PDB file of C-alpha atoms in Angstrom:
ATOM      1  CA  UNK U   1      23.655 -41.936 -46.930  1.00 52.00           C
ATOM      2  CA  UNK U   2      22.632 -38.268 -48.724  1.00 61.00           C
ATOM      3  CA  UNK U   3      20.294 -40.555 -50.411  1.00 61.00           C
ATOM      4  CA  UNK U   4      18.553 -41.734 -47.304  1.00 60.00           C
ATOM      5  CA  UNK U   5      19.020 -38.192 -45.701  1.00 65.00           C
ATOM      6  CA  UNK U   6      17.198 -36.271 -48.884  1.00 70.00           C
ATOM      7  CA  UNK U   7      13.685 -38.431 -48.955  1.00 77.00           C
ATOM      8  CA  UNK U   8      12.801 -38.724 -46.184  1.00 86.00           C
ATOM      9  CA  UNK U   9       9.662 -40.260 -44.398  1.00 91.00           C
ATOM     10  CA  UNK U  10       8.047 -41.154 -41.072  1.00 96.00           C
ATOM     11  CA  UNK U  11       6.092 -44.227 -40.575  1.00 97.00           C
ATOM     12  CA  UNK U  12       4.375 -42.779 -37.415  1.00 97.00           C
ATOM     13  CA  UNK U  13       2.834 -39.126 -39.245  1.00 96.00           C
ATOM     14  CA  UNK U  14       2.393 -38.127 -42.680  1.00 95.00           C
ATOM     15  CA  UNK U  15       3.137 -34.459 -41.638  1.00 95.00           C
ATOM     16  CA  UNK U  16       6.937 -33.496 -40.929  1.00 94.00           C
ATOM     17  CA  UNK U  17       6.594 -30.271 -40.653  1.00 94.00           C
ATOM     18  CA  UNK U  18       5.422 -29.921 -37.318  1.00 97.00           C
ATOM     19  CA  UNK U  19       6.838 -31.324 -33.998  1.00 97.00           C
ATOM     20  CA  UNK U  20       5.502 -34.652 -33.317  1.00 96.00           C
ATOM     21  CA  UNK U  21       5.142 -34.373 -29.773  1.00 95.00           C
ATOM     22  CA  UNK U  22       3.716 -30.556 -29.370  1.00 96.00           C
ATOM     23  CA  UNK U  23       2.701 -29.324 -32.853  1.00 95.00           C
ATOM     24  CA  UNK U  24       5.371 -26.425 -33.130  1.00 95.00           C
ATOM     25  CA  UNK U  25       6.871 -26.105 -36.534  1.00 94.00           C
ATOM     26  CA  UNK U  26       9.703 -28.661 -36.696  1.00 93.00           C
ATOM     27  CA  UNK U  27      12.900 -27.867 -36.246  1.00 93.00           C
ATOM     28  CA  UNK U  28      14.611 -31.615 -36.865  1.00 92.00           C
ATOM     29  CA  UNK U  29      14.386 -34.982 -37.829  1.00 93.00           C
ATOM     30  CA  UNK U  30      14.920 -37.826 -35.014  1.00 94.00           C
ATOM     31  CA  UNK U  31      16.128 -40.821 -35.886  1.00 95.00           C
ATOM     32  CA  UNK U  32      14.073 -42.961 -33.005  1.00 97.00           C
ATOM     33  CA  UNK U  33      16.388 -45.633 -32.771  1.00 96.00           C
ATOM     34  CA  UNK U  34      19.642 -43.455 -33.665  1.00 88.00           C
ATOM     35  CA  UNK U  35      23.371 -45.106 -32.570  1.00 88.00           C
ATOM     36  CA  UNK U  36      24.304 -47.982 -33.926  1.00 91.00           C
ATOM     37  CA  UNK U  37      20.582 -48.221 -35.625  1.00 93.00           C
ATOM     38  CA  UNK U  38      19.995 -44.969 -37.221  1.00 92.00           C
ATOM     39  CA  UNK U  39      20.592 -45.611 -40.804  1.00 92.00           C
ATOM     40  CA  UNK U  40      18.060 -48.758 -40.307  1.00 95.00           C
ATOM     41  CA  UNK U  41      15.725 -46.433 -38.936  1.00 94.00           C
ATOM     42  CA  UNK U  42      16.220 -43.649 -42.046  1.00 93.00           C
ATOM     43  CA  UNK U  43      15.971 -47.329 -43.906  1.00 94.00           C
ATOM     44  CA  UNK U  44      12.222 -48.043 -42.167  1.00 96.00           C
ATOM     45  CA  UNK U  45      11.241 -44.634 -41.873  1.00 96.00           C
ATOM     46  CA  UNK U  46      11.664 -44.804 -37.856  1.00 97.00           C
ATOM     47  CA  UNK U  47      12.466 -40.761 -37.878  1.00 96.00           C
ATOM     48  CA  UNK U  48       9.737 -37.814 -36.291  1.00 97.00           C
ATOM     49  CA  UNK U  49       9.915 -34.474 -36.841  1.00 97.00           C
ATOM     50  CA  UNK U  50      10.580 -32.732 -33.815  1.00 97.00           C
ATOM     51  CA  UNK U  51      11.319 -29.100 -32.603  1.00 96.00           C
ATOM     52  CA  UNK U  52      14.212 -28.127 -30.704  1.00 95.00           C
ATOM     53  CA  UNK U  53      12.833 -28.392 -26.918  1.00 95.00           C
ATOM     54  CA  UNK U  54      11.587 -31.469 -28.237  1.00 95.00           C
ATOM     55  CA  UNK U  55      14.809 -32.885 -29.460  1.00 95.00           C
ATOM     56  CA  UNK U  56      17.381 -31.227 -27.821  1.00 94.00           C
ATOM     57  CA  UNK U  57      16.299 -29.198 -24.969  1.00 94.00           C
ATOM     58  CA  UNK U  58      15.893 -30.503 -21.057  1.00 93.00           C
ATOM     59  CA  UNK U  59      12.812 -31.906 -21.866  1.00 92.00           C
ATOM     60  CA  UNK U  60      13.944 -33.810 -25.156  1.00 95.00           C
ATOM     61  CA  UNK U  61      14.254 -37.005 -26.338  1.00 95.00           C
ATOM     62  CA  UNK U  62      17.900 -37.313 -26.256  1.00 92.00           C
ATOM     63  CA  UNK U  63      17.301 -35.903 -21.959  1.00 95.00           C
ATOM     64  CA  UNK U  64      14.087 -37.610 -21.485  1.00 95.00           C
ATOM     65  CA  UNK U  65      14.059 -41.432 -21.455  1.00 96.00           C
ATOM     66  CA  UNK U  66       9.911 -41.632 -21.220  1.00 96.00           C
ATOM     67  CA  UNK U  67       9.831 -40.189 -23.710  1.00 96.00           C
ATOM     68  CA  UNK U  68      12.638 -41.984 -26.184  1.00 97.00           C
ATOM     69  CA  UNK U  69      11.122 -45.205 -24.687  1.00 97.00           C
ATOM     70  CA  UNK U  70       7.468 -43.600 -25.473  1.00 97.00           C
ATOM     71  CA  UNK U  71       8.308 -42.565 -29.191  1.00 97.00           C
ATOM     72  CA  UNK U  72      10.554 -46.190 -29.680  1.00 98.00           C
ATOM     73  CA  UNK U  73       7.611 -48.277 -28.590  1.00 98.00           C
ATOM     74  CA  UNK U  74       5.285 -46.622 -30.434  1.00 98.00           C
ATOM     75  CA  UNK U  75       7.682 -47.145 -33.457  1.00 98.00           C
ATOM     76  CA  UNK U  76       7.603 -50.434 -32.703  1.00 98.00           C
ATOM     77  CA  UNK U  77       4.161 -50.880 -33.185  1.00 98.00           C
ATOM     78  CA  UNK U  78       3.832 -49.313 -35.899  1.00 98.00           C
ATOM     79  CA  UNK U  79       7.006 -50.707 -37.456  1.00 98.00           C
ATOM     80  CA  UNK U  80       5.466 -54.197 -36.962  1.00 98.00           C
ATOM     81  CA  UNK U  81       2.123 -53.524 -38.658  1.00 97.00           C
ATOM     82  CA  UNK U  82       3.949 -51.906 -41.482  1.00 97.00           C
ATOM     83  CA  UNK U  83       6.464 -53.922 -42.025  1.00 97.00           C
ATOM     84  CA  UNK U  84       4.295 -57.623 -41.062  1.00 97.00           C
ATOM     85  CA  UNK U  85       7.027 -59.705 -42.876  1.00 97.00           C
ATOM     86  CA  UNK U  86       9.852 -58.435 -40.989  1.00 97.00           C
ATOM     87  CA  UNK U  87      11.023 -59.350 -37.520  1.00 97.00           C
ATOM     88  CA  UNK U  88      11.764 -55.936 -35.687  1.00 98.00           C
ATOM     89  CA  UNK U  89      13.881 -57.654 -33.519  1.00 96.00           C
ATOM     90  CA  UNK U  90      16.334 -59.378 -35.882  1.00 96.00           C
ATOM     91  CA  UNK U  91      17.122 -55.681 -37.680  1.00 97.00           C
ATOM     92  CA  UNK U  92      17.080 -53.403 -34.457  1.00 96.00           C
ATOM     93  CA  UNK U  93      18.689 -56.273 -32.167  1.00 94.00           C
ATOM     94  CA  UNK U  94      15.910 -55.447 -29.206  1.00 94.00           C
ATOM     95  CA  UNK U  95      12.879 -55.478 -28.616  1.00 96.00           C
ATOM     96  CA  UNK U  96      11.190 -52.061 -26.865  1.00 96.00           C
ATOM     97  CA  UNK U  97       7.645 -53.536 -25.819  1.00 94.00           C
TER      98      UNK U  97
END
Protein backbone atom coordinates (compact mmCIF):
# COMPACT_ATOMS: atom_id res chain seq x y z
CA UNK A 1 0.00 0.00 0.00
CA UNK A 2 3.15 2.73 0.62
CA UNK A 3 3.75 1.74 -2.88
CA UNK A 4 0.43 2.89 -4.20
CA UNK A 5 0.43 5.85 -1.63
CA UNK A 6 4.12 7.23 -2.89
CA UNK A 7 3.30 7.55 -6.92
CA UNK A 8 0.66 8.78 -7.16
CA UNK A 9 -1.60 9.99 -10.13
CA UNK A 10 -4.99 11.36 -11.16
CA UNK A 11 -6.71 10.31 -14.24
CA UNK A 12 -8.99 13.45 -14.19
CA UNK A 13 -5.82 16.44 -14.01
CA UNK A 14 -2.27 16.27 -14.66
CA UNK A 15 -1.71 18.97 -11.92
CA UNK A 16 -1.97 17.80 -8.12
CA UNK A 17 -0.89 20.52 -6.69
CA UNK A 18 -3.78 22.58 -6.71
CA UNK A 19 -7.39 21.86 -5.49
CA UNK A 20 -9.38 20.34 -8.14
CA UNK A 21 -12.49 21.96 -7.48
CA UNK A 22 -11.29 25.77 -6.61
CA UNK A 23 -7.60 26.08 -7.62
CA UNK A 24 -6.16 26.67 -3.99
CA UNK A 25 -2.93 24.91 -3.37
CA UNK A 26 -3.84 21.34 -2.38
CA UNK A 27 -3.92 20.29 0.78
CA UNK A 28 -4.91 16.29 0.13
CA UNK A 29 -5.42 13.56 -2.01
CA UNK A 30 -9.15 12.07 -2.37
CA UNK A 31 -9.59 8.84 -3.11
CA UNK A 32 -13.10 9.37 -5.24
CA UNK A 33 -14.41 6.13 -4.64
CA UNK A 34 -12.71 5.64 -1.04
CA UNK A 35 -14.39 2.67 1.45
CA UNK A 36 -14.34 -0.48 0.43
CA UNK A 37 -12.89 0.85 -3.16
CA UNK A 38 -10.09 3.09 -2.34
CA UNK A 39 -7.09 1.04 -3.01
CA UNK A 40 -8.84 0.27 -6.60
CA UNK A 41 -9.13 3.80 -7.02
CA UNK A 42 -5.14 4.56 -5.90
CA UNK A 43 -4.97 1.29 -8.42
CA UNK A 44 -6.84 3.45 -11.49
CA UNK A 45 -5.70 6.67 -10.49
CA UNK A 46 -9.43 7.68 -9.30
CA UNK A 47 -7.75 10.26 -6.57
CA UNK A 48 -7.98 14.56 -6.95
CA UNK A 49 -6.10 16.79 -5.22
CA UNK A 50 -8.14 18.76 -3.07
CA UNK A 51 -7.75 21.49 -0.32
CA UNK A 52 -9.08 21.25 3.01
CA UNK A 53 -12.64 23.12 2.60
CA UNK A 54 -12.71 21.05 -0.31
CA UNK A 55 -12.18 17.75 1.35
CA UNK A 56 -12.99 18.12 4.70
CA UNK A 57 -14.75 21.23 5.51
CA UNK A 58 -18.86 21.81 5.40
CA UNK A 59 -18.69 22.21 1.95
CA UNK A 60 -16.48 19.01 1.15
CA UNK A 61 -16.72 16.03 -0.50
CA UNK A 62 -16.93 13.78 2.37
CA UNK A 63 -20.26 16.64 3.59
CA UNK A 64 -21.39 17.32 0.17
CA UNK A 65 -22.99 14.47 -1.81
CA UNK A 66 -23.28 16.73 -5.29
CA UNK A 67 -20.42 17.01 -5.19
CA UNK A 68 -18.91 13.24 -4.36
CA UNK A 69 -21.60 12.17 -6.92
CA UNK A 70 -20.22 15.17 -9.30
CA UNK A 71 -16.40 14.21 -8.93
CA UNK A 72 -17.45 10.05 -9.04
CA UNK A 73 -19.30 10.50 -12.29
CA UNK A 74 -16.94 12.43 -13.80
CA UNK A 75 -14.40 9.65 -12.78
CA UNK A 76 -16.44 7.48 -14.35
CA UNK A 77 -16.18 8.91 -17.54
CA UNK A 78 -13.06 9.35 -17.64
CA UNK A 79 -12.22 5.98 -16.08
CA UNK A 80 -14.11 4.39 -19.03
CA UNK A 81 -12.28 6.20 -21.84
CA UNK A 82 -9.04 5.42 -20.15
CA UNK A 83 -9.38 2.31 -19.23
CA UNK A 84 -11.78 1.07 -22.70
CA UNK A 85 -10.99 -2.66 -21.93
CA UNK A 86 -12.19 -2.64 -18.51
CA UNK A 87 -15.73 -2.81 -17.21
CA UNK A 88 -15.99 -0.03 -14.42
CA UNK A 89 -18.68 -1.77 -13.05
CA UNK A 90 -17.24 -5.25 -12.45
CA UNK A 91 -14.08 -3.53 -10.32
CA UNK A 92 -16.08 -0.69 -8.44
CA UNK A 93 -19.35 -2.97 -8.05
CA UNK A 94 -21.71 0.22 -9.25
CA UNK A 95 -22.25 2.11 -11.63
CA UNK A 96 -22.44 6.23 -10.88
CA UNK A 97 -23.99 7.47 -14.32
Amino acid sequence: MSKLEKNRKSILTNDLSKCYVCERPRQELHEVYFGKNRINSMLYDCVVPLCYEHHRGNTGVHHNHLLDMMLKQKCQRQFELTYPDLDFRSIFYKSYL
